[in-house]
CSV table of C-alpha atoms in Angstrom, one decimal:
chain,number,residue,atom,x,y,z
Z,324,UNK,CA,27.9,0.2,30.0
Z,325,UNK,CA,26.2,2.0,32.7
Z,326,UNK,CA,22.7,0.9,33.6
Z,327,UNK,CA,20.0,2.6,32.0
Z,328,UNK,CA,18.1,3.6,35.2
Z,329,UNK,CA,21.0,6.2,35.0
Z,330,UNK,CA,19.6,7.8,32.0
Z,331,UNK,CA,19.9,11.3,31.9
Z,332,UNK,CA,18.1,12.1,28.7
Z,333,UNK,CA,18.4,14.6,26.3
Z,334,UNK,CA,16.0,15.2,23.3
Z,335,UNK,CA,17.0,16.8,20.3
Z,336,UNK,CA,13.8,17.8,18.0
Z,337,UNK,CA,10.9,19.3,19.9
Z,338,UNK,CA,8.3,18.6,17.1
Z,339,UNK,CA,5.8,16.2,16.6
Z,340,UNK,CA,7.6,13.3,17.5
Z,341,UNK,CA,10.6,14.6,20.3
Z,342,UNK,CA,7.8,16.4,22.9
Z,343,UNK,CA,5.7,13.7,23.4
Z,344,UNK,CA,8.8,11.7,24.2
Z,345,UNK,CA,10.4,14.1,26.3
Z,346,UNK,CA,7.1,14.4,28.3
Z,347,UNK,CA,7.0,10.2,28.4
Z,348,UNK,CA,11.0,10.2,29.4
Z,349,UNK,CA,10.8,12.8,32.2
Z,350,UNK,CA,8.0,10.7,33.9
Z,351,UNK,CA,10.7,8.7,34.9
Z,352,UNK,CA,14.4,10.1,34.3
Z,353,UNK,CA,15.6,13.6,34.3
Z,354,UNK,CA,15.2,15.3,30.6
Z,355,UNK,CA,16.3,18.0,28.8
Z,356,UNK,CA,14.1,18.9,25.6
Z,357,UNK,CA,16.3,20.8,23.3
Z,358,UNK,CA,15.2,22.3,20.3
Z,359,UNK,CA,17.1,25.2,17.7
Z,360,UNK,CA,14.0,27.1,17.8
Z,361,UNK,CA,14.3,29.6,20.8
Z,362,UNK,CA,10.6,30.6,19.8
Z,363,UNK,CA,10.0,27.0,20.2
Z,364,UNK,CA,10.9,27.0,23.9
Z,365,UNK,CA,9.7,30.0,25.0
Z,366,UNK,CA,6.3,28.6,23.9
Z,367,UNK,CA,7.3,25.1,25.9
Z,368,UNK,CA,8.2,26.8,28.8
Z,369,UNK,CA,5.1,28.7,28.8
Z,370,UNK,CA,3.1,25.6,28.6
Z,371,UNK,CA,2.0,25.9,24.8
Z,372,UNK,CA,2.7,23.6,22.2
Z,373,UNK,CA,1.2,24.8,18.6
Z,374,UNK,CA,1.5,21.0,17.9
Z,375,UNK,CA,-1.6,20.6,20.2
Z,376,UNK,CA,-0.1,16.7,20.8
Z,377,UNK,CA,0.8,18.0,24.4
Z,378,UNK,CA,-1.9,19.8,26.9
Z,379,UNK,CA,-0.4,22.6,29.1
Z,380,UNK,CA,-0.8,20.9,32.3
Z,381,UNK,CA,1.2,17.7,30.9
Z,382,UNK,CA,4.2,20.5,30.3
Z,383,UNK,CA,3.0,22.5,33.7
Z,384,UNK,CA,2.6,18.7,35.8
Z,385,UNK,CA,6.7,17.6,34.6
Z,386,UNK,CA,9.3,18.4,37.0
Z,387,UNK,CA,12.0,16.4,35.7
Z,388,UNK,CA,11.7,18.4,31.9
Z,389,UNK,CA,13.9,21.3,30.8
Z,390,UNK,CA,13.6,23.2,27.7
Z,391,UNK,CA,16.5,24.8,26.3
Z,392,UNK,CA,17.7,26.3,22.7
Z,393,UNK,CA,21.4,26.3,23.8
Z,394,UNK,CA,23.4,23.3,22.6
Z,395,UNK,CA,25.7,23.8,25.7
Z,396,UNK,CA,23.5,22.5,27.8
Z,397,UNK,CA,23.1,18.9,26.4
Z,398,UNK,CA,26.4,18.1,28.1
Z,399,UNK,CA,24.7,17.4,31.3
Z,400,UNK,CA,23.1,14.3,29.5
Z,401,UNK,CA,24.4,10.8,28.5
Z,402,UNK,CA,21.5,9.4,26.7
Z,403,UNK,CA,20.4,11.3,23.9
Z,404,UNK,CA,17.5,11.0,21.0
Z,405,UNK,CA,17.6,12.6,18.0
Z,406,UNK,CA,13.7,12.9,16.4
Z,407,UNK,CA,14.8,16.0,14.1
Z,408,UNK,CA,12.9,15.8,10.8
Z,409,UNK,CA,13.9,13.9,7.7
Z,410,UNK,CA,12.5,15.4,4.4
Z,411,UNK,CA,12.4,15.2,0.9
Z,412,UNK,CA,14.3,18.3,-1.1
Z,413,UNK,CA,12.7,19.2,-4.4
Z,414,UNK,CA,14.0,16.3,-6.3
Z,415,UNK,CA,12.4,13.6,-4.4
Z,416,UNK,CA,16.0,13.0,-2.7
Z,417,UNK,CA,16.4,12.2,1.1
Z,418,UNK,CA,17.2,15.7,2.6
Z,419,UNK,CA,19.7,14.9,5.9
Z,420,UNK,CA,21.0,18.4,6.7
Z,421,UNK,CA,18.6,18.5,10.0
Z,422,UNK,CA,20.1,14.9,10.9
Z,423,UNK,CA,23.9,15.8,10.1
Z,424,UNK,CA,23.9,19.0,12.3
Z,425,UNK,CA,21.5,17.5,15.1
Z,426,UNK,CA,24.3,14.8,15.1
Z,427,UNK,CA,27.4,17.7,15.5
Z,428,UNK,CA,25.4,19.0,18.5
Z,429,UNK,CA,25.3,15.7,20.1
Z,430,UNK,CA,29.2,15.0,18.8
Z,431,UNK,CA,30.1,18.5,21.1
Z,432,UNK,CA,28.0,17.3,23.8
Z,433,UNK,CA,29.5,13.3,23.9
Z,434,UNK,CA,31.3,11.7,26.5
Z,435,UNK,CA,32.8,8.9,26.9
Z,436,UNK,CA,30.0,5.8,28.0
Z,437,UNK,CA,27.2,7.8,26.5
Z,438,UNK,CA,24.8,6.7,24.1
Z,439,UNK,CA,23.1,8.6,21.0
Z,440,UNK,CA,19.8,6.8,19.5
Z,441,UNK,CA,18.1,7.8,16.5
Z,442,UNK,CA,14.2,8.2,16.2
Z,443,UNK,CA,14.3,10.0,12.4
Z,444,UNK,CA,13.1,8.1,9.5
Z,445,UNK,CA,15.9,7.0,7.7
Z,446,UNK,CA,16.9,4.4,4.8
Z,447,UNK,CA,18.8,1.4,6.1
Z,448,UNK,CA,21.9,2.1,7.1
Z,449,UNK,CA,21.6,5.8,7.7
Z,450,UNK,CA,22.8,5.7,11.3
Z,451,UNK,CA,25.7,4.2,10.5
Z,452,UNK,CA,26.9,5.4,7.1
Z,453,UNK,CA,25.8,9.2,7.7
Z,454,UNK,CA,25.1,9.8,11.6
Z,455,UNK,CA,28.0,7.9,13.5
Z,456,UNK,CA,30.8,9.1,11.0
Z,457,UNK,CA,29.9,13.0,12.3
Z,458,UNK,CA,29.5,11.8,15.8
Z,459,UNK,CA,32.8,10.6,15.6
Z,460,UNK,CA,34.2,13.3,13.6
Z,461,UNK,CA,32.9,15.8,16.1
Z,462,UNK,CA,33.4,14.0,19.3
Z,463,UNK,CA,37.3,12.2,18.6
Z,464,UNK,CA,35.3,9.3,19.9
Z,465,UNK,CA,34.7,5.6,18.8
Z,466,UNK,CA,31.8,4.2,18.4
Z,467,UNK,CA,31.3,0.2,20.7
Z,468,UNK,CA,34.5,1.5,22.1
Z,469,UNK,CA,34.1,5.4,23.6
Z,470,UNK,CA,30.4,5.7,23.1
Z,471,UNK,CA,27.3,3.8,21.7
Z,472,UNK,CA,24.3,4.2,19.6
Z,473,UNK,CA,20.8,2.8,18.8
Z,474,UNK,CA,17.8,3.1,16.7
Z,475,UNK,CA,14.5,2.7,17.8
Z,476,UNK,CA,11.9,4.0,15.2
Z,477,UNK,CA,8.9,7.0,15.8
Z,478,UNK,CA,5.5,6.0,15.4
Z,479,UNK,CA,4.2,9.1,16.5
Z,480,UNK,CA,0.4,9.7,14.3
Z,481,UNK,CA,-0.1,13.4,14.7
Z,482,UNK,CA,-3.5,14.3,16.0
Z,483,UNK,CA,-4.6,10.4,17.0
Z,484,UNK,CA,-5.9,10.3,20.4
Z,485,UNK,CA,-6.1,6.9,20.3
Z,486,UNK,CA,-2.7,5.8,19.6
Z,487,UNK,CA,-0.5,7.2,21.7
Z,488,UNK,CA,3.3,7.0,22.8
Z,489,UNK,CA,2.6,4.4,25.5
Z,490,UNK,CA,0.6,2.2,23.9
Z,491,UNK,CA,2.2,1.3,20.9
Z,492,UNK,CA,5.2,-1.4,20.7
Z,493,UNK,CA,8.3,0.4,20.2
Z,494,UNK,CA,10.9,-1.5,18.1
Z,495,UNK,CA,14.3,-0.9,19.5
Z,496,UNK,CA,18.0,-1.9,18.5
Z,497,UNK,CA,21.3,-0.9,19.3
Z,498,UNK,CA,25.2,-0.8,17.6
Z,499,UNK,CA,26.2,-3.7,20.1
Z,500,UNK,CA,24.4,-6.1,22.1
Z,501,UNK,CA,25.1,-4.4,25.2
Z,502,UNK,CA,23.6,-1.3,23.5
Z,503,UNK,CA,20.8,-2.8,22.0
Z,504,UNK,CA,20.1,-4.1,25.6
Z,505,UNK,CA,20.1,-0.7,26.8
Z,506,UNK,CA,18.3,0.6,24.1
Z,507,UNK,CA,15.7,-1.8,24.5
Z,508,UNK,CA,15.4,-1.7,28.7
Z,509,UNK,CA,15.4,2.0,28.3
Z,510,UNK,CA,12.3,2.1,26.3
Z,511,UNK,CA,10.9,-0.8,27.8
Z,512,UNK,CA,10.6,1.4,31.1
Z,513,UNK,CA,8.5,3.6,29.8
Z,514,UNK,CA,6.6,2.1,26.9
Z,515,UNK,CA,3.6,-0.2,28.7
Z,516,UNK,CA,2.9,-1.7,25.3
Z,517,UNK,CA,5.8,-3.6,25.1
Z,518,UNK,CA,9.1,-3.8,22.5
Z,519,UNK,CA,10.5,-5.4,19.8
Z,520,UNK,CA,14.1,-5.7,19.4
Z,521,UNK,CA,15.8,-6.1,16.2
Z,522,UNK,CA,18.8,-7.8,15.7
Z,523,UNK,CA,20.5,-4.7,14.2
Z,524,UNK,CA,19.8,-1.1,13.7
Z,525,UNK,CA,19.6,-1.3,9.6
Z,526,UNK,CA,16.7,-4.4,10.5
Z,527,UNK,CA,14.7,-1.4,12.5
Z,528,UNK,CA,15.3,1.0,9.8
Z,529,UNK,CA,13.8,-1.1,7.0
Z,530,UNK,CA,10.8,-1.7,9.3
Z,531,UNK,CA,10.0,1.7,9.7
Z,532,UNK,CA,10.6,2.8,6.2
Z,533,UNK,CA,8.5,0.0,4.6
Z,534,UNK,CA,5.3,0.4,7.4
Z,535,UNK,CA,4.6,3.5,5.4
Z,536,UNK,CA,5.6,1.8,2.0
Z,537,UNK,CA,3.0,-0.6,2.2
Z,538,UNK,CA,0.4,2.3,3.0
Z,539,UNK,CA,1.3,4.0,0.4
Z,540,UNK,CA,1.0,1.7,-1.9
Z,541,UNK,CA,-2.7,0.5,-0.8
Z,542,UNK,CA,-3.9,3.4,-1.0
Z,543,UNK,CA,-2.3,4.0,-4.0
Z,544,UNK,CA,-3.8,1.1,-5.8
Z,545,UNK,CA,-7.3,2.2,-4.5
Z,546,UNK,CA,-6.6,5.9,-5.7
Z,547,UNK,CA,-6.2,4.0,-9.2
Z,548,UNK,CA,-9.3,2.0,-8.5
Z,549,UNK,CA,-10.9,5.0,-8.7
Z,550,UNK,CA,-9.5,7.2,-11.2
Z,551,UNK,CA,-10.8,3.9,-13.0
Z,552,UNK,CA,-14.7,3.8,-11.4
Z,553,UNK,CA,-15.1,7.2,-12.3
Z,554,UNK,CA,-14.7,6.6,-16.1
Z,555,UNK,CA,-17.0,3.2,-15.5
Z,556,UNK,CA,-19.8,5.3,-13.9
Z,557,UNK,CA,-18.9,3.3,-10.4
Z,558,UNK,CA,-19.3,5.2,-6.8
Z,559,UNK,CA,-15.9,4.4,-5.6
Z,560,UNK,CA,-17.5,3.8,-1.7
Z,561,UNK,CA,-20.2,1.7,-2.6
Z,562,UNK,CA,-17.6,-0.7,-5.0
Z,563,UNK,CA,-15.0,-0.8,-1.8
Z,564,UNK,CA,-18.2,-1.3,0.8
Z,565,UNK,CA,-19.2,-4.6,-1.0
Z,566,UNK,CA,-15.4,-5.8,-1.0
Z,567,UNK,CA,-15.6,-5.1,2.5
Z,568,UNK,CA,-17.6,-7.5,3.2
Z,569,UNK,CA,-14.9,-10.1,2.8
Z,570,UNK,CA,-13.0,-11.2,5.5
Z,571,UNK,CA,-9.9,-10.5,4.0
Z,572,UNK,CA,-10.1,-7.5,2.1
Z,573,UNK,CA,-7.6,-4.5,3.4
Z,574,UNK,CA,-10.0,-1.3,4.1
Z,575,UNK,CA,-8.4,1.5,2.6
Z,576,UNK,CA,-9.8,4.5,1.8
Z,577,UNK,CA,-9.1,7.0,-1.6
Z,578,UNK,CA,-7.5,11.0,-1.0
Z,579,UNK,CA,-4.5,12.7,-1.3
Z,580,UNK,CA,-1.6,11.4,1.0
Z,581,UNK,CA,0.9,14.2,2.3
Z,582,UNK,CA,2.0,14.6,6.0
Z,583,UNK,CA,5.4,13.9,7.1
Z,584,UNK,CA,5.6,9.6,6.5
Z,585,UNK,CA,3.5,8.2,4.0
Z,586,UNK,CA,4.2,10.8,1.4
Z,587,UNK,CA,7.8,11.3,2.1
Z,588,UNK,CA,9.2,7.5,3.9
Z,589,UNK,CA,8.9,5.6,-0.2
Z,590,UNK,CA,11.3,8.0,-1.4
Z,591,UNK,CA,13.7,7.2,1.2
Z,592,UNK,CA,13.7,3.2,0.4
Z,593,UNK,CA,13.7,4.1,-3.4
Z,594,UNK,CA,16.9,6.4,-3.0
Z,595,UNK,CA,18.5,3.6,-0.8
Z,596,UNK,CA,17.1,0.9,-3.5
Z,597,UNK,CA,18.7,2.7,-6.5
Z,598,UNK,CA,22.4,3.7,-4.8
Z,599,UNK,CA,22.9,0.1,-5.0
Z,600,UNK,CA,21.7,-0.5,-8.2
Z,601,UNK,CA,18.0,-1.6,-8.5
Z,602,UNK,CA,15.5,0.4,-9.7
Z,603,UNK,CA,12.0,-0.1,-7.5
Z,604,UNK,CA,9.2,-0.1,-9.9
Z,605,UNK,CA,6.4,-0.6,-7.9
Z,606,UNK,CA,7.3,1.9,-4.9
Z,607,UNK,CA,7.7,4.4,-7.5
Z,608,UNK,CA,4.6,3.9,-9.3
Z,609,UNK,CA,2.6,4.2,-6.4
Z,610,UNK,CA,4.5,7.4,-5.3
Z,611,UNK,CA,3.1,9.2,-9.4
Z,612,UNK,CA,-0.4,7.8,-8.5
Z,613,UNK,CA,-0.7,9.6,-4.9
Z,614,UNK,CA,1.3,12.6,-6.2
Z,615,UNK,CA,-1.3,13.3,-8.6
Z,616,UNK,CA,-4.2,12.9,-6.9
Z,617,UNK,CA,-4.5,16.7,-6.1
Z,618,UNK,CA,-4.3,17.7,-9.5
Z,619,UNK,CA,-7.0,14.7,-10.2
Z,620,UNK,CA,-9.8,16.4,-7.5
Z,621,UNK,CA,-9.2,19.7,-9.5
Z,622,UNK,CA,-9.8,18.3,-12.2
Z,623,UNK,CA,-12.8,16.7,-11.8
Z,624,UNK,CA,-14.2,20.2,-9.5
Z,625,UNK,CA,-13.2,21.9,-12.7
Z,626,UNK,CA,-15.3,19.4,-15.2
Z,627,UNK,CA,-18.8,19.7,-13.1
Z,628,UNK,CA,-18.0,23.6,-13.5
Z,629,UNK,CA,-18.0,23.7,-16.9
Z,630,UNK,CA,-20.9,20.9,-17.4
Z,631,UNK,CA,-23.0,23.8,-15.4
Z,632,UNK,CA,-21.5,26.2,-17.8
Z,633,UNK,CA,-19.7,28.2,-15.3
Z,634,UNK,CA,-16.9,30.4,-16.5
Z,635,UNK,CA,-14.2,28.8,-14.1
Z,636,UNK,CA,-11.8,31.8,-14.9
Z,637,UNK,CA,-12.2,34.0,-12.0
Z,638,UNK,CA,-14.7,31.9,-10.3
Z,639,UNK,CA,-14.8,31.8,-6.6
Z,640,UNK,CA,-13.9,28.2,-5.1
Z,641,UNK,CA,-13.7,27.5,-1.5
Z,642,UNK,CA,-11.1,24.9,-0.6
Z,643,UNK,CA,-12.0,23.3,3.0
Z,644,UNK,CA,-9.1,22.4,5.1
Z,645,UNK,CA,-5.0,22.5,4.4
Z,646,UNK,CA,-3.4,20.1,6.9
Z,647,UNK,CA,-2.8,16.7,5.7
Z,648,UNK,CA,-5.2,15.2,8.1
Z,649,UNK,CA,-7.9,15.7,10.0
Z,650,UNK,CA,-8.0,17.5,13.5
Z,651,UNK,CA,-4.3,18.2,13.1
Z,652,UNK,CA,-2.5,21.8,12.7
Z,653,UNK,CA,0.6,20.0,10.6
Z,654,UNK,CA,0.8,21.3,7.3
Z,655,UNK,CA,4.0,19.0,6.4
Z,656,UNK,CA,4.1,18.4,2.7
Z,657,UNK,CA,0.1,18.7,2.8
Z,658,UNK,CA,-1.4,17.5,-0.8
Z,659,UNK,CA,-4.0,20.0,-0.7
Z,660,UNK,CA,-1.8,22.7,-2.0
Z,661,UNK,CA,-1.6,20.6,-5.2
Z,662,UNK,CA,-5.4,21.1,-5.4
Z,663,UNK,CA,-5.3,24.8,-5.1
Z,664,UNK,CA,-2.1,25.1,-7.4
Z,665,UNK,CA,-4.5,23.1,-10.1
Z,666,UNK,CA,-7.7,25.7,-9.4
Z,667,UNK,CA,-5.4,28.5,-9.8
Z,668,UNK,CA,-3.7,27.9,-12.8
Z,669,UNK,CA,-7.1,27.9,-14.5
Z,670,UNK,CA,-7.4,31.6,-12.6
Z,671,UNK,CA,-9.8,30.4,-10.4
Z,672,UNK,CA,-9.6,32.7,-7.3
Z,673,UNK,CA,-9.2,30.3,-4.8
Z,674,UNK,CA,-10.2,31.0,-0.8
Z,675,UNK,CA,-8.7,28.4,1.8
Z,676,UNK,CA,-10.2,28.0,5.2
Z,677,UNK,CA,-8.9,25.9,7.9
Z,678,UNK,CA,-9.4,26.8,11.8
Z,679,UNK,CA,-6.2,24.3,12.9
Z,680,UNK,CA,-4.0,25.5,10.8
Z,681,UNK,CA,-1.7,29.1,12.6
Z,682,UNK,CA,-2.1,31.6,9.5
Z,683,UNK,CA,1.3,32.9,9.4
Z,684,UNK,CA,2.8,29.3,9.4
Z,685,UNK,CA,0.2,28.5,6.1
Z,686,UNK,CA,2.1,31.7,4.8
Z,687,UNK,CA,5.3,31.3,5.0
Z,688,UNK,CA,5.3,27.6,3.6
Z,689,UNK,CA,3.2,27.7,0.9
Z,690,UNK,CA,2.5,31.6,0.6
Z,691,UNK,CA,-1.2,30.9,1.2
Z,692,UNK,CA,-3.7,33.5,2.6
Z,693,UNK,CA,-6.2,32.0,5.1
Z,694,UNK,CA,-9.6,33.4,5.0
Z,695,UNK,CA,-10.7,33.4,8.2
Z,696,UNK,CA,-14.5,34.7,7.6
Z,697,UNK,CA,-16.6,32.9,4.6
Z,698,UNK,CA,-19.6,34.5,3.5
Z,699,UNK,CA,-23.0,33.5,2.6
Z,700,UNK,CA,-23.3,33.0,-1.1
Z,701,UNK,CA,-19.8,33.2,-2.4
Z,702,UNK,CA,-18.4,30.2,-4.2
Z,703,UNK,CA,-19.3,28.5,-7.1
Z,704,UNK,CA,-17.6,25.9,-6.1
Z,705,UNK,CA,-16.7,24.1,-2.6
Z,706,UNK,CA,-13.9,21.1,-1.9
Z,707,UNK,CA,-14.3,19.7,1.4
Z,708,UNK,CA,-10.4,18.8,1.5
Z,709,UNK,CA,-10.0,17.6,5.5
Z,710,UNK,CA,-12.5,15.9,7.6
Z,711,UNK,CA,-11.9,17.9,10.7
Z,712,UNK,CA,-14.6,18.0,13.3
Z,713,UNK,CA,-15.8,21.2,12.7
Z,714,UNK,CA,-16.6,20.2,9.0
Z,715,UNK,CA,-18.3,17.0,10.2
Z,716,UNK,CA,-20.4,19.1,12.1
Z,717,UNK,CA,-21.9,21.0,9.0
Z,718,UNK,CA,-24.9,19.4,7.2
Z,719,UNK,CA,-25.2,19.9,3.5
Z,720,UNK,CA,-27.6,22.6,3.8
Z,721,UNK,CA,-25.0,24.8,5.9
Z,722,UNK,CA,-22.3,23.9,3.3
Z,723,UNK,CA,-24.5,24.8,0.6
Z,724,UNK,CA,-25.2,28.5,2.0
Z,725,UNK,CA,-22.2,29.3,1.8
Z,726,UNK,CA,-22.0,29.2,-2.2
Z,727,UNK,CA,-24.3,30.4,-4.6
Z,728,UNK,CA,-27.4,29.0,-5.8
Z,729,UNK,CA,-25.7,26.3,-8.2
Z,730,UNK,CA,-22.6,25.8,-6.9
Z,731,UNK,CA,-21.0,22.9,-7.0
Z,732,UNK,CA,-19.7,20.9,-3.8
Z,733,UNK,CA,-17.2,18.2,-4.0
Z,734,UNK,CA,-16.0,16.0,-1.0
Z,735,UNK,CA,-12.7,14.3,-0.8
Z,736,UNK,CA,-13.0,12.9,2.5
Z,737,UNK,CA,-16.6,11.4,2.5
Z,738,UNK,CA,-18.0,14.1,5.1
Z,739,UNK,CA,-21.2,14.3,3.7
Z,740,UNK,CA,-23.7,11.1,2.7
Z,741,UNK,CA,-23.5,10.9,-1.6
Z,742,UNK,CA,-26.7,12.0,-2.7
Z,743,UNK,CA,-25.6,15.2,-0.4
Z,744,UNK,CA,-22.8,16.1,-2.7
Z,745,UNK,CA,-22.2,16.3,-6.2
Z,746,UNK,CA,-19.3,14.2,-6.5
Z,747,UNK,CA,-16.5,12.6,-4.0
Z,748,UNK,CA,-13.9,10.7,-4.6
């Protein structure tokens, strides 16, 4: 194999996960960012990424990155990194269409010595049961023979400024030991917290598939936890704040869990877990709790209505935020929608505000109008769905104004102290 300080990278998926990288890569080795979306690039090469994970003058300050929407063009590369998405289709089933053509594009563009390493959340074995066959297929070339691959899984957090690209340890493996040398070097060059290499590329597959497994199941036992304090009269916060204050006592937090990992990652391992014949009881359990969650907050917006003896049928309730997290614009599989679904099929008429979120891309995913003025007054009801800053920065009184004299104002994220709100998860 040639050595990796010959990289000449092409990455294929500009979302999330893929810029970032790109930006990181062409720091040190020529890059090509490739991408389906021509939109996509035009905005790149104008230095704007709606992602807001990238500033304009990290796109403007790298020489060594290209942007292109033609496939062609990844033929000038020999290393390339596949970080398209990996979703879930309407049955709960792994949805690889993005993956399977992602890998044709690289099987036109292959050479012989190059290598191919996947970044998308998979189930074990992916790469080599789905991903290599079209490579191959495409390409007439063998893999460990004609050409190599790897897998080195994302660990991108969308929106944390804290934990970045750089400074987390990237686990890395590859389809041979020369490979997974490569793989591993490769990274190491430009990851300054360090690697981990596995001793095969299903090994780093399982590890990233069960890191958000495990979250999803904490917080999927404390979402039961308090489903459970509710009915006991219990304020879920102050219960988890005296836990806390043993040593050992994991610190999660209640709310509904969407986004692009935790809410979609279980389903992957479960599919995997029943093709060969096990059924996963616990992942799947844990899955029905968080998936309910939104229709749970409604719920319980919709019982302090009616203890006030409002008429919730045409009421006015102001849902506050639609990305899955906070100070993010990503609206992947967002759980917030289930919360407006549930307001709305009482015939509540239900506004949604959220100043990260681009209206038109609220729209055509879920069909959702953004308000983009609220007026003094209005609601009868308030959710405060997503802790972004600009939320934070509203007291109770400010939040209050906004509905009408006895409105009622539920938090789902703990913005607000509890004797500010009327109820929170």
């Amino acid at each position: 194999m040639r050595s990796y300080r010959d990289a000449r990278i092409g990455v294929i998926g500009l979302g999330y996960v893929g810029l970032p990288l790109a930006v990181e890569f062409a720091q040190h080795y020529p890059t090509l960012g490739f991408d389906i979306s021509a939109e996509r690039i035009d905005a790149l090469r104008e230095g704007i990424d709606v992602t807001r994970e990238v500033e304009a003058k990290q796109l403007a300050s790298t020489q060594a990155l290209r942007f292109t929407s033609d496939p062609s063009d990844l033929k000038t590369c020999n290393t390339y990194i596949v970080t398209v998405p990996t979703p879930i289709d309407d049955h709960k089933r792994p949805e690889l269409s993005n993956l399977i053509h992602a890998s044709e594009s690289v099987g036109r563009a292959l050479s012989s010595g190059d290598v191919v390493i996947y970044e998308s959340t998979v189930y074990p074995g992916a790469t080599e049961e789905v991903c290599i066959p079209t490579v191959e297929g495409v390409s007439n070339l063998k893999l460990n023979v004609d050409f190599y691959a790897g897998y080195s899984p994302e660990r991108i957090n969308p929106g944390d400024r804290k934990h970045r690209l750089a400074n987390i340890v990237k686990v890395t493996s590859g389809s041979s030991p020369e490979a997974a040398r490569y793989v591993d070097s490769l990274y190491g060059s430009v990851i300054g917290a360090g690697t981990h290499l596995a001793s095969s590329m299903r090994v780093a597959e399982a590890a990233k598939v069960i890191e958000n497994t495990q979250r999803d199941l904490n917080i999927a036992l404390i979402n039961e936890l308090t489903m459970i304090f509710e009915r006991l009269g219990l304020d879920t916060s102050e219960v988890l704040a005296a836990a806390r204050t043993k040593w050992n006592f994991l610190d999660f937090k209640p709310g509904l869990v969407g986004g692009h990992c935790i809410g979609v990652d279980p389903y992957y391992l479960t599919h995997k877990a029943q093709s060969i014949g096990y059924h996963p009881e616990i992942i799947l359990a844990g899955r029905r709790i968080n998936d309910r969650m939104g229709s749970y907050v409604a719920e319980r917006v919709l019982k302090l209505m009616t203890r006030r003896k409002m008429h919730v049928a045409d009421s006015r309730i102001l849902v506050m935020g639609l990305a899955f997290k906070e100070n993010c614009p990503d609206i992947r599989n967002t759980r917030v929608v289930d919360v407006i679904s549930e307001l709305q099929s009482y015939h509540a008429l239900v506004d949604v505000y959220d100043p990260w979120v681009d209206p038109a891309h609220a729209k055509s995913e879920y069909g959702i109008e953004l308000v983009d003025h609220i007026a003094a007054g209005t609601y009868d009801a308030m959710v405060i769905a997503v802790a972004h800053d600009e939320f934070r920065a509203l007291d109770a009184g400010k939040l209050r104004a906004l509905g009408k004299p006895n409105c009622v104002l539920f938090d789902v994220k703990y913005v607000l102290p509890k004797d500010e709100v009327d109820a929170r998860l």
